Structures are given as structure tokens and as C-alpha cells.
mmCIF file of C-alpha atoms and ligand atoms in Angstrom:
data_model
loop_
_atom_site.group_PDB
_atom_site.id
_atom_site.type_symbol
_atom_site.label_atom_id
_atom_site.label_comp_id
_atom_site.label_asym_id
_atom_site.label_seq_id
_atom_site.Cartn_x
_atom_site.Cartn_y
_atom_site.Cartn_z
ATOM 1 C CA UNK A 630 23.078 5.996 -22.766
ATOM 2 C CA UNK A 631 19.545 7.415 -23.043
ATOM 3 C CA UNK A 632 19.240 10.728 -21.220
ATOM 4 C CA UNK A 633 15.910 10.270 -19.427
ATOM 5 C CA UNK A 634 15.515 7.021 -17.497
ATOM 6 C CA UNK A 635 12.044 5.528 -17.359
ATOM 7 C CA UNK A 636 11.523 5.050 -13.665
ATOM 8 C CA UNK A 637 9.421 1.983 -12.885
ATOM 9 C CA UNK A 638 10.923 1.379 -9.420
ATOM 10 C CA UNK A 639 7.801 2.394 -7.535
ATOM 11 C CA UNK A 640 4.610 4.422 -7.721
ATOM 12 C CA UNK A 641 6.146 6.523 -4.930
ATOM 13 C CA UNK A 642 8.584 8.281 -7.295
ATOM 14 C CA UNK A 643 5.988 10.671 -8.744
ATOM 15 C CA UNK A 644 6.503 14.411 -8.337
ATOM 16 C CA UNK A 645 3.813 17.062 -7.809
ATOM 17 C CA UNK A 646 2.694 18.657 -11.082
ATOM 18 C CA UNK A 647 1.918 22.367 -11.546
ATOM 19 C CA UNK A 648 -1.743 22.004 -10.565
ATOM 20 C CA UNK A 649 -0.793 20.210 -7.350
ATOM 21 C CA UNK A 650 1.836 22.858 -6.559
ATOM 22 C CA UNK A 651 -0.862 25.514 -6.985
ATOM 23 C CA UNK A 652 -3.148 23.630 -4.587
ATOM 24 C CA UNK A 653 -0.271 23.433 -2.087
ATOM 25 C CA UNK A 654 0.560 27.128 -2.422
ATOM 26 C CA UNK A 655 -3.074 28.138 -1.856
ATOM 27 C CA UNK A 656 -3.645 25.904 1.181
ATOM 28 C CA UNK A 657 -5.136 27.477 4.279
ATOM 29 C CA UNK A 658 -3.067 26.255 7.225
ATOM 30 C CA UNK A 659 -2.974 26.272 11.027
ATOM 31 C CA UNK A 660 -1.323 24.305 13.798
ATOM 32 C CA UNK A 661 -2.602 20.762 13.399
ATOM 33 C CA UNK A 662 -1.276 19.665 16.802
ATOM 34 C CA UNK A 663 -3.870 22.128 18.173
ATOM 35 C CA UNK A 664 -6.392 20.673 15.688
ATOM 36 C CA UNK A 665 -6.445 24.047 13.932
ATOM 37 C CA UNK A 666 -5.341 23.229 10.398
ATOM 38 C CA UNK A 667 -8.511 23.521 8.289
ATOM 39 C CA UNK A 668 -7.000 21.701 5.311
ATOM 40 C CA UNK A 669 -5.884 18.727 7.406
ATOM 41 C CA UNK A 670 -9.312 18.659 9.056
ATOM 42 C CA UNK A 671 -10.952 18.681 5.624
ATOM 43 C CA UNK A 672 -8.679 15.875 4.361
ATOM 44 C CA UNK A 673 -9.443 13.757 7.426
ATOM 45 C CA UNK A 674 -13.208 14.210 7.144
ATOM 46 C CA UNK A 675 -13.095 13.642 3.370
ATOM 47 C CA UNK A 676 -11.229 10.338 3.665
ATOM 48 C CA UNK A 677 -13.362 9.167 6.613
ATOM 49 C CA UNK A 678 -16.461 9.850 4.487
ATOM 50 C CA UNK A 679 -14.975 8.095 1.441
ATOM 51 C CA UNK A 680 -14.386 4.986 3.547
ATOM 52 C CA UNK A 681 -17.662 5.424 5.439
ATOM 53 C CA UNK A 682 -15.968 5.412 8.856
ATOM 54 C CA UNK A 683 -16.355 7.849 11.753
ATOM 55 C CA UNK A 684 -12.906 9.421 11.774
ATOM 56 C CA UNK A 685 -9.445 9.607 10.224
ATOM 57 C CA UNK A 686 -6.042 10.872 11.299
ATOM 58 C CA UNK A 687 -3.392 12.228 8.910
ATOM 59 C CA UNK A 688 0.007 10.585 9.380
ATOM 60 C CA UNK A 689 3.340 11.070 7.593
ATOM 61 C CA UNK A 690 3.564 7.564 6.088
ATOM 62 C CA UNK A 691 1.844 4.278 5.446
ATOM 63 C CA UNK A 692 4.261 2.672 7.854
ATOM 64 C CA UNK A 693 3.121 4.970 10.644
ATOM 65 C CA UNK A 694 -0.540 4.308 9.794
ATOM 66 C CA UNK A 695 -0.002 0.559 10.026
ATOM 67 C CA UNK A 696 2.115 0.739 13.160
ATOM 68 C CA UNK A 697 -0.344 2.963 15.009
ATOM 69 C CA UNK A 698 -3.025 0.382 14.148
ATOM 70 C CA UNK A 699 -0.854 -2.436 15.504
ATOM 71 C CA UNK A 700 -0.285 -0.411 18.686
ATOM 72 C CA UNK A 701 -3.918 0.452 19.391
ATOM 73 C CA UNK A 702 -5.227 -3.055 18.705
ATOM 74 C CA UNK A 703 -2.674 -5.028 20.754
ATOM 75 C CA UNK A 704 -0.807 -5.345 24.050
ATOM 76 C CA UNK A 705 2.871 -6.357 24.395
ATOM 77 C CA UNK A 706 3.254 -10.121 23.998
ATOM 78 C CA UNK A 707 0.220 -10.418 21.709
ATOM 79 C CA UNK A 708 0.334 -11.999 18.299
ATOM 80 C CA UNK A 709 -0.746 -10.498 14.976
ATOM 81 C CA UNK A 710 -1.771 -12.751 12.091
ATOM 82 C CA UNK A 711 -0.793 -11.558 8.634
ATOM 83 C CA UNK A 712 0.253 -12.842 5.237
ATOM 84 C CA UNK A 713 3.831 -14.095 4.964
ATOM 85 C CA UNK A 714 4.751 -11.457 2.363
ATOM 86 C CA UNK A 715 3.044 -8.555 4.159
ATOM 87 C CA UNK A 716 4.613 -5.098 4.103
ATOM 88 C CA UNK A 717 4.198 -4.887 7.896
ATOM 89 C CA UNK A 718 6.441 -7.951 8.222
ATOM 90 C CA UNK A 719 9.095 -7.198 5.603
ATOM 91 C CA UNK A 720 9.424 -3.471 5.178
ATOM 92 C CA UNK A 721 8.601 -1.657 8.403
ATOM 93 C CA UNK A 722 11.919 -2.064 10.194
ATOM 94 C CA UNK A 723 10.676 -4.602 12.738
ATOM 95 C CA UNK A 724 8.452 -1.872 14.186
ATOM 96 C CA UNK A 725 5.664 -4.184 15.354
ATOM 97 C CA UNK A 726 8.145 -5.823 17.737
ATOM 98 C CA UNK A 727 10.101 -2.673 18.459
ATOM 99 C CA UNK A 728 7.238 -0.267 19.060
ATOM 100 C CA UNK A 729 4.371 -2.499 20.177
ATOM 101 C CA UNK A 730 6.155 -5.563 21.597
ATOM 102 C CA UNK A 731 4.075 -7.984 19.536
ATOM 103 C CA UNK A 732 5.088 -10.997 17.499
ATOM 104 C CA UNK A 733 3.930 -11.573 13.960
ATOM 105 C CA UNK A 734 2.396 -14.876 12.918
ATOM 106 C CA UNK A 735 3.004 -15.183 9.185
ATOM 107 C CA UNK A 736 0.593 -17.311 7.147
ATOM 108 C CA UNK A 737 1.339 -17.975 3.468
ATOM 109 C CA UNK A 738 -1.521 -17.459 1.081
ATOM 110 C CA UNK A 739 -1.405 -18.270 -2.623
ATOM 111 C CA UNK A 740 -0.491 -15.030 -4.453
ATOM 112 C CA UNK A 741 -0.670 -13.243 -1.108
ATOM 113 C CA UNK A 742 -4.342 -14.077 -0.617
ATOM 114 C CA UNK A 743 -5.448 -15.332 2.808
ATOM 115 C CA UNK A 744 -8.733 -17.101 3.550
ATOM 116 C CA UNK A 745 -10.860 -17.487 6.674
ATOM 117 C CA UNK A 746 -9.738 -21.140 6.919
ATOM 118 C CA UNK A 747 -6.037 -20.251 6.748
ATOM 119 C CA UNK A 748 -6.502 -17.608 9.428
ATOM 120 C CA UNK A 749 -8.689 -19.829 11.629
ATOM 121 C CA UNK A 750 -5.874 -22.389 11.792
ATOM 122 C CA UNK A 751 -3.443 -19.699 12.981
ATOM 123 C CA UNK A 752 -5.560 -18.356 15.855
ATOM 124 C CA UNK A 753 -4.051 -19.435 19.169
ATOM 125 C CA UNK A 754 -5.808 -21.200 22.009
ATOM 126 C CA UNK A 755 -6.235 -19.984 25.560
ATOM 127 C CA UNK A 756 -3.557 -21.942 27.405
ATOM 128 C CA UNK A 757 -1.114 -20.089 29.631
ATOM 129 C CA UNK A 758 1.613 -20.785 27.096
ATOM 130 C CA UNK A 759 -0.263 -19.522 24.049
ATOM 131 C CA UNK A 760 0.422 -16.041 22.802
ATOM 132 C CA UNK A 761 -2.801 -14.024 22.749
ATOM 133 C CA UNK A 762 -3.978 -13.526 19.158
ATOM 134 C CA UNK A 763 -5.444 -10.037 19.065
ATOM 135 C CA UNK A 764 -5.251 -8.697 15.509
ATOM 136 C CA UNK A 765 -5.565 -9.847 11.909
ATOM 137 C CA UNK A 766 -4.036 -7.671 9.175
ATOM 138 C CA UNK A 767 -4.665 -7.910 5.453
ATOM 139 C CA UNK A 768 -2.941 -6.039 2.625
ATOM 140 C CA UNK A 769 -5.005 -5.029 -0.396
ATOM 141 C CA UNK A 770 -3.656 -4.665 -2.994
ATOM 142 C CA UNK A 771 -0.756 -6.883 -1.992
ATOM 143 C CA UNK A 772 2.613 -5.390 -2.887
ATOM 144 C CA UNK A 773 5.069 -8.312 -2.673
ATOM 145 C CA UNK A 774 2.531 -10.653 -4.268
ATOM 146 C CA UNK A 775 2.459 -8.356 -7.314
ATOM 147 C CA UNK A 776 -0.480 -6.024 -6.732
ATOM 148 C CA UNK A 777 -3.013 -8.821 -6.220
ATOM 149 C CA UNK A 778 -6.531 -8.166 -5.006
ATOM 150 C CA UNK A 779 -8.216 -10.182 -2.252
ATOM 151 C CA UNK A 780 -11.885 -10.607 -3.233
ATOM 152 C CA UNK A 781 -14.457 -8.746 -1.163
ATOM 153 C CA UNK A 782 -16.349 -11.942 -0.263
ATOM 154 C CA UNK A 783 -13.113 -13.436 1.121
ATOM 155 C CA UNK A 784 -12.512 -10.304 3.184
ATOM 156 C CA UNK A 785 -16.051 -10.460 4.585
ATOM 157 C CA UNK A 786 -15.550 -14.096 5.586
ATOM 158 C CA UNK A 787 -12.297 -13.181 7.362
ATOM 159 C CA UNK A 788 -13.986 -10.196 9.014
ATOM 160 C CA UNK A 789 -16.808 -12.429 10.308
ATOM 161 C CA UNK A 790 -14.239 -14.840 11.727
ATOM 162 C CA UNK A 791 -12.268 -12.018 13.367
ATOM 163 C CA UNK A 792 -15.404 -10.605 14.987
ATOM 164 C CA UNK A 793 -16.536 -14.024 16.218
ATOM 165 C CA UNK A 794 -13.121 -14.496 17.861
ATOM 166 C CA UNK A 795 -12.982 -10.959 19.250
ATOM 167 C CA UNK A 796 -9.984 -10.048 17.097
ATOM 168 C CA UNK A 797 -9.376 -6.594 15.664
ATOM 169 C CA UNK A 798 -9.159 -6.404 11.888
ATOM 170 C CA UNK A 799 -6.847 -3.942 10.118
ATOM 171 C CA UNK A 800 -6.265 -3.307 6.425
ATOM 172 C CA UNK A 801 -2.967 -2.108 5.025
ATOM 173 C CA UNK A 802 -4.715 -0.276 2.206
ATOM 174 C CA UNK A 803 -1.708 1.632 0.909
ATOM 175 C CA UNK A 804 -3.079 0.790 -2.558
ATOM 176 C CA UNK A 805 -6.757 0.345 -1.704
ATOM 177 C CA UNK A 806 -7.427 2.980 -4.377
ATOM 178 C CA UNK A 807 -5.988 0.586 -6.968
ATOM 179 C CA UNK A 808 -8.258 -2.257 -5.789
ATOM 180 C CA UNK A 809 -11.248 0.067 -6.143
ATOM 181 C CA UNK A 810 -10.158 1.294 -9.579
ATOM 182 C CA UNK A 811 -9.485 -2.238 -10.852
ATOM 183 C CA UNK A 812 -12.799 -3.709 -9.687
ATOM 184 C CA UNK A 813 -15.179 -0.750 -9.798
ATOM 185 C CA UNK A 814 -16.092 -1.591 -6.183
ATOM 186 C CA UNK A 815 -16.052 1.593 -4.100
ATOM 187 C CA UNK A 816 -13.518 2.103 -1.319
ATOM 188 C CA UNK A 817 -16.283 2.223 1.329
ATOM 189 C CA UNK A 818 -17.319 -1.331 0.454
ATOM 190 C CA UNK A 819 -13.740 -2.552 0.761
ATOM 191 C CA UNK A 820 -13.392 -0.728 4.082
ATOM 192 C CA UNK A 821 -16.635 -1.969 5.670
ATOM 193 C CA UNK A 822 -15.371 -5.237 7.229
ATOM 194 C CA UNK A 823 -12.347 -3.608 8.899
ATOM 195 C CA UNK A 824 -11.934 -1.818 12.219
ATOM 196 C CA UNK A 825 -9.102 0.321 10.859
ATOM 197 C CA UNK A 826 -7.686 1.001 7.412
ATOM 198 C CA UNK A 827 -4.507 2.817 6.463
ATOM 199 C CA UNK A 828 -4.497 4.430 3.026
ATOM 200 C CA UNK A 829 -1.634 6.209 1.255
ATOM 201 C CA UNK A 830 -1.773 9.400 -0.761
ATOM 202 C CA UNK A 831 1.847 9.106 -1.884
ATOM 203 C CA UNK A 832 1.632 5.937 -3.997
ATOM 204 C CA UNK A 833 -0.428 5.874 -7.206
ATOM 205 C CA UNK A 834 -2.348 9.004 -6.233
ATOM 206 C CA UNK A 835 0.848 10.996 -6.642
ATOM 207 C CA UNK A 836 0.863 13.220 -3.542
ATOM 208 C CA UNK A 837 4.366 13.895 -2.174
ATOM 209 C CA UNK A 838 3.697 12.769 1.420
ATOM 210 C CA UNK A 839 0.986 11.371 3.601
ATOM 211 C CA UNK A 840 -1.322 8.592 4.676
ATOM 212 C CA UNK A 841 -4.426 8.336 6.818
ATOM 213 C CA UNK A 842 -5.528 5.867 9.441
ATOM 214 C CA UNK A 843 -9.303 5.546 9.353
ATOM 215 C CA UNK A 844 -11.728 3.937 11.827
ATOM 216 C CA UNK A 845 -14.110 4.563 14.721
ATOM 217 C CA UNK A 846 -14.005 7.781 16.781
ATOM 218 C CA UNK A 847 -12.603 5.943 19.773
ATOM 219 C CA UNK A 848 -9.886 4.121 17.787
ATOM 220 C CA UNK A 849 -8.802 7.313 16.038
ATOM 221 C CA UNK A 850 -8.731 9.249 19.314
ATOM 222 C CA UNK A 851 -6.280 6.663 20.646
ATOM 223 C CA UNK A 852 -4.422 6.743 17.328
ATOM 224 C CA UNK A 853 -3.881 10.505 17.716
ATOM 225 C CA UNK A 854 -2.143 9.989 21.047
ATOM 226 C CA UNK A 855 0.112 7.304 19.566
ATOM 227 C CA UNK A 856 0.865 9.478 16.532
ATOM 228 C CA UNK A 857 2.039 12.263 18.834
ATOM 229 C CA UNK A 858 4.128 9.876 20.905
ATOM 230 C CA UNK A 859 5.817 8.584 17.748
ATOM 231 C CA UNK A 860 6.678 12.121 16.667
ATOM 232 C CA UNK A 861 4.062 12.234 13.940
ATOM 233 C CA UNK A 862 2.231 15.341 15.159
ATOM 234 C CA UNK A 863 2.754 17.875 12.359
ATOM 235 C CA UNK A 864 2.123 21.613 12.531
ATOM 236 C CA UNK A 865 1.118 23.467 9.327
ATOM 237 C CA UNK A 866 0.552 20.130 7.616
ATOM 238 C CA UNK A 867 -2.217 21.638 5.491
ATOM 239 C CA UNK A 868 0.420 22.139 2.802
ATOM 240 C CA UNK A 869 0.676 18.357 2.539
ATOM 241 C CA UNK A 870 -3.031 17.782 3.081
ATOM 242 C CA UNK A 871 -3.807 20.127 0.172
ATOM 243 C CA UNK A 872 -1.700 17.927 -2.093
ATOM 244 C CA UNK A 873 -3.596 14.894 -0.802
ATOM 245 C CA UNK A 874 -7.007 16.488 -1.388
ATOM 246 C CA UNK A 875 -5.940 17.493 -4.879
ATOM 247 C CA UNK A 876 -4.726 13.936 -5.565
ATOM 248 C CA UNK A 877 -7.985 12.411 -4.318
ATOM 249 C CA UNK A 878 -10.037 14.733 -6.470
ATOM 250 C CA UNK A 879 -7.992 14.634 -9.668
ATOM 251 C CA UNK A 880 -5.814 11.518 -9.715
ATOM 252 C CA UNK A 881 -7.992 8.594 -8.641
ATOM 253 C CA UNK A 882 -9.501 8.083 -12.067
ATOM 254 C CA UNK A 883 -5.987 7.842 -13.574
ATOM 255 C CA UNK A 884 -5.284 4.609 -11.699
ATOM 256 C CA UNK A 885 -7.145 2.584 -14.324
ATOM 257 C CA UNK A 886 -4.684 3.948 -16.881
ATOM 258 C CA UNK A 887 -1.791 2.801 -14.664
ATOM 259 C CA UNK A 888 -3.324 -0.681 -14.736
ATOM 260 C CA UNK A 889 -3.565 -0.625 -18.540
ATOM 261 C CA UNK A 890 0.099 0.430 -18.706
ATOM 262 C CA UNK A 891 1.075 -2.431 -16.383
ATOM 263 C CA UNK A 892 -0.784 -4.934 -18.567
ATOM 264 C CA UNK A 893 0.935 -3.598 -21.676
ATOM 265 C CA UNK A 894 4.323 -3.818 -19.974
ATOM 266 C CA UNK A 895 3.567 -7.369 -18.816
ATOM 267 C CA UNK A 896 2.411 -8.432 -22.271
ATOM 268 C CA UNK A 897 5.554 -7.033 -23.871
ATOM 269 C CA UNK A 898 7.929 -8.533 -21.305
ATOM 270 C CA UNK A 899 6.236 -11.932 -21.305
ATOM 271 C CA UNK A 900 7.165 -12.348 -24.973
ATOM 272 C CA UNK A 901 10.889 -12.004 -24.135
ATOM 273 C CA UNK A 902 12.713 -15.286 -23.721
ATOM 274 C CA UNK A 903 14.727 -14.493 -20.559
ATOM 275 C CA UNK A 904 11.526 -13.684 -18.672
ATOM 276 C CA UNK A 905 8.862 -15.777 -16.991
ATOM 277 C CA UNK A 906 5.706 -13.764 -16.482
ATOM 278 C CA UNK A 907 2.022 -14.499 -16.881
ATOM 279 C CA UNK A 908 0.320 -11.250 -17.940
ATOM 280 C CA UNK A 909 -2.986 -12.619 -16.621
ATOM 281 C CA UNK A 910 -1.485 -12.401 -13.113
ATOM 282 C CA UNK A 911 -1.230 -8.606 -13.402
ATOM 283 C CA UNK A 912 -4.315 -7.189 -11.713
ATOM 284 C CA UNK A 913 -3.247 -3.611 -10.935
ATOM 285 C CA UNK A 914 -0.084 -1.500 -11.363
ATOM 286 C CA UNK A 915 2.605 -3.956 -10.221
ATOM 287 C CA UNK A 916 4.422 -6.382 -12.509
ATOM 288 C CA UNK A 917 6.659 -9.148 -11.135
ATOM 289 C CA UNK A 918 9.297 -10.351 -13.576
ATOM 290 C CA UNK A 919 11.198 -13.621 -13.043
ATOM 291 C CA UNK A 920 14.548 -13.908 -14.821
ATOM 292 C CA UNK A 921 14.988 -17.462 -16.078
ATOM 293 C CA UNK A 922 18.289 -17.439 -17.995
ATOM 294 C CA UNK A 923 20.585 -17.864 -14.977
ATOM 295 C CA UNK A 924 21.390 -14.175 -14.495
ATOM 296 C CA UNK A 925 20.655 -12.568 -11.137
ATOM 297 C CA UNK A 926 18.114 -9.792 -10.706
ATOM 298 C CA UNK A 927 20.992 -7.516 -9.684
ATOM 299 C CA UNK A 928 22.881 -8.162 -12.953
ATOM 300 C CA UNK A 929 19.814 -7.604 -15.100
ATOM 301 C CA UNK A 930 18.890 -4.451 -13.190
ATOM 302 C CA UNK A 931 22.348 -2.983 -13.837
ATOM 303 C CA UNK A 932 21.968 -3.631 -17.552
ATOM 304 C CA UNK A 933 18.462 -2.178 -17.566
ATOM 305 C CA UNK A 934 19.681 0.881 -15.674
ATOM 306 C CA UNK A 935 22.381 1.554 -18.238
ATOM 307 C CA UNK A 936 19.771 1.203 -20.992
ATOM 308 C CA UNK A 937 17.576 3.782 -19.227
ATOM 309 C CA UNK A 938 14.995 1.590 -17.482
ATOM 310 C CA UNK A 939 14.753 1.496 -13.713
ATOM 311 C CA UNK A 940 13.147 -1.316 -11.739
ATOM 312 C CA UNK A 941 13.839 -2.881 -8.304
ATOM 313 C CA UNK A 942 14.902 -6.358 -7.081
ATOM 314 C CA UNK A 943 12.296 -8.470 -5.290
ATOM 315 C CA UNK A 944 14.296 -11.668 -4.843
ATOM 316 C CA UNK A 945 17.488 -13.266 -6.230
ATOM 317 C CA UNK A 946 15.975 -13.568 -9.714
ATOM 318 C CA UNK A 947 12.809 -11.502 -9.321
ATOM 319 C CA UNK A 948 12.334 -7.896 -10.378
ATOM 320 C CA UNK A 949 9.400 -5.562 -9.717
ATOM 321 C CA UNK A 950 8.156 -2.900 -12.123
ATOM 322 C CA UNK A 951 5.433 -0.485 -11.051
ATOM 323 C CA UNK A 952 3.503 1.854 -13.305
ATOM 324 C CA UNK A 953 2.394 5.299 -12.135
ATOM 325 C CA UNK A 954 1.191 8.670 -13.341
ATOM 326 C CA UNK A 955 4.682 9.942 -14.237
ATOM 327 C CA UNK A 956 5.247 7.259 -16.903
ATOM 328 C CA UNK A 957 3.147 7.559 -20.043
ATOM 329 C CA UNK A 958 1.890 4.812 -22.325
ATOM 330 C CA UNK A 959 4.593 5.958 -24.748
ATOM 331 C CA UNK A 960 7.220 5.558 -22.006
ATOM 332 C CA UNK A 961 6.095 1.946 -21.570
ATOM 333 C CA UNK A 962 6.701 1.309 -25.279
ATOM 334 C CA UNK A 963 10.142 2.925 -24.957
ATOM 335 C CA UNK A 964 10.908 0.859 -21.853
ATOM 336 C CA UNK A 965 10.035 -2.316 -23.771
ATOM 337 C CA UNK A 966 12.270 -1.275 -26.680
ATOM 338 C CA UNK A 967 15.151 -0.567 -24.292
ATOM 339 C CA UNK A 968 14.634 -3.842 -22.378
ATOM 340 C CA UNK A 969 14.359 -6.028 -25.478
ATOM 341 C CA UNK A 970 18.092 -6.510 -26.170
ATOM 342 C CA UNK A 971 18.675 -7.322 -22.486
ATOM 343 C CA UNK A 972 15.763 -9.684 -21.890
ATOM 344 C CA UNK A 973 15.244 -11.349 -25.251
HETATM 345 C C1 PLP B 1792 1.529 -2.262 0.890
HETATM 346 C C2 PLP B 1792 2.290 -1.150 1.537
HETATM 347 N N1 PLP B 1792 1.985 -0.803 2.780
HETATM 348 C C3 PLP B 1792 2.616 0.187 3.426
HETATM 349 C C4 PLP B 1792 3.610 0.904 2.805
HETATM 350 C C5 PLP B 1792 4.347 1.950 3.589
HETATM 351 O O1 PLP B 1792 4.206 3.212 3.095
HETATM 352 P P1 PLP B 1792 5.315 4.331 3.442
HETATM 353 O O2 PLP B 1792 6.422 4.115 2.486
HETATM 354 O O3 PLP B 1792 4.559 5.609 3.220
HETATM 355 O O4 PLP B 1792 5.707 4.155 4.858
HETATM 356 C C6 PLP B 1792 3.976 0.586 1.494
HETATM 357 C C7 PLP B 1792 5.056 1.324 0.814
HETATM 358 O O5 PLP B 1792 5.402 1.101 -0.315
HETATM 359 C C8 PLP B 1792 3.304 -0.482 0.845
HETATM 360 O O6 PLP B 1792 3.629 -0.864 -0.397
#
């Protein structure tokens, strides 16, 4: 049994390095519920500027960022259009219904990609019996679809449709940084069509905690009230914000390396006979692996775990591997060597 497992379960497993710990230990802090934490204030203004929006609010998680957006853009009984594999639908504990009283209208897009036409056909009419469509959410990159990127032109077309129908438009941009790194198109351009965007610091950027919801002054003012009501008002949160600022400054450029590692992993795995995987489908740091020899994902994962490679199930025969800054290119080679007897 190898001593150090190579952990490809998620890009959320990274730990702060020494430089980040120094940034945390040197953070100037205050009570952020009074608006007095200078490091949180700096993080919020920095991210708002990066996305070219008026304001941002620091929240504990991507889930809270998304759910505050759902709350401020809807009323109970409304309907939210999103992709059928969206994080908001599958992995946020039913919060859209529980916290905002809305129903989700799931629309399947090929490889998680929606289009203006697909969304147009899901917008409800104005009869008494129709739910009121009030919000469209996209996810970019798209986690369950395998880190896919929705093209900017497609997003603009959806944004134009949303505006023409008076619908709010929110982006789950937990991995927007990866879309920017993979395409060379700046975050502000990706953010432009949306009313609100949630971005995570604790995925590929490698901060321990934290996300931001970004948008207009008036939306973020309302978001702050909802954050407090949900218990997300944090006091000396500058300790966390300092980690986020450090990550933004020093870790964004490393995302392209994560994408190279994912491609290498995909290339290696695709040559193994128990696996179905098209390496060309890997656009960012997520690799979806289909097991085609009759074994379940759970069985294969147990074998991989005992060989020192950790991944997660994403369906009965589907496994997800995610690259991140705490696995090196050498680790990827080792992971492939360890996986070979199990998958080939
Ligand atoms: C696409 C996407 N959105 C939102 C989230 C939620 O982030 P958090 O775990 O910080 O709540 C995740 C988490 O992995 C995610 O992958």
C-alpha cells in the first residue's frame, strides 16, 4: 500500500502553503459585520474590479453565493431555469426550494451547454397557471459535465434573451477562473452579460474558505441582508480574505498547469482498456472516466484507493478526477502507474 495517496477527488482538497499562511498571519482584521474588516473590504473591491461590476460580498461558500443570488432574484413560487446537471440542482441540499420557495426547471444541454433556443423554449407564459419564470442560471465551467466551457457568444445570446424577457441572469462561476485560464478571455468579459456572478476562492485557487457574490450595488446591498439572515455574517473574516487575496494574486496563473495535468491524465487513462474517455473532451481541470468492463464505479474506486489514488463517483459507472495545485505533474504520472493494473 503506497504511503501517500494522490488525491484527485476535488480541487477543494488543497491546503494553504507557507506563503499563504504568512499572508493569513499578517492580515489586518476588524469586525466585518460592522463593515470594518479592511482585508475583507479589499477582497470585495478587488474581485468586483476584476469582474468589472459595482460591488461584491464575501460569503463562506459557493453554495451560499448561489443561494443568495436565487433569493434576491426571485419570489416564492417562481421558477428558475438551469441546466439539468447544474450544481444548484444537484448539490445544494434542495436550498432553492427550502430557502427561496422556488422550483427549478431543468433543461438538458449537450455536455452541460445551454443555448438561447433551449432556454427560450423553457420560459413560461403568462397564464394564471404558469409559474413565473424569473431567473436563468448558467454554470461555467460546468462541474458535472466535466469542466466544460460555454462559449462567450452563446452566453451573450442567452443574456440578450434574458434581458428581453425581463429575467435575471446569474452565473455559478465557482470555476470561472478556469474558463478564463483555458481560453485567455478575461474574467470581466465572461462576467459582463450577467447580473450576478458567484466565484469561489476555495477550488482551483487553493484558498481554504470563501466565495464572493458580485453584481450591482443594489443587488449586493440586498445580498448582504440575505447573507446575514442565513448566518453568513462573519466577524474577523480578514484572515480568510487574506488567503483569498493571496490566491488571486499568486495562484491564478497556475490553473493552466492544472489543465495540462488533466489532459495528461486523460490521455493516459484513455489508453487503458477498461476506460471510455475522449481526451479531447477535457477542457479544464476535470476528467470524467467511464468504466466499461462491467465493474461499478464504487468497486473501481475501492481498488484505486487501495493502490493510492483517490477519485470520486459521478454515476453508477462514472468516476471524476480533478487536478489541482497540490498534485504535481509527477504525481499524475504516478497516479497513472498505480491505476494501470486496475484499469487496463
Ligand atoms: C460548480 C460549483 N458550484 C458551486 C459549488 C459550491 O461550492 P461550495 O462547496 O463552496 O459550497 C461547487 C462546489 O464544488 C461547484 O463545483
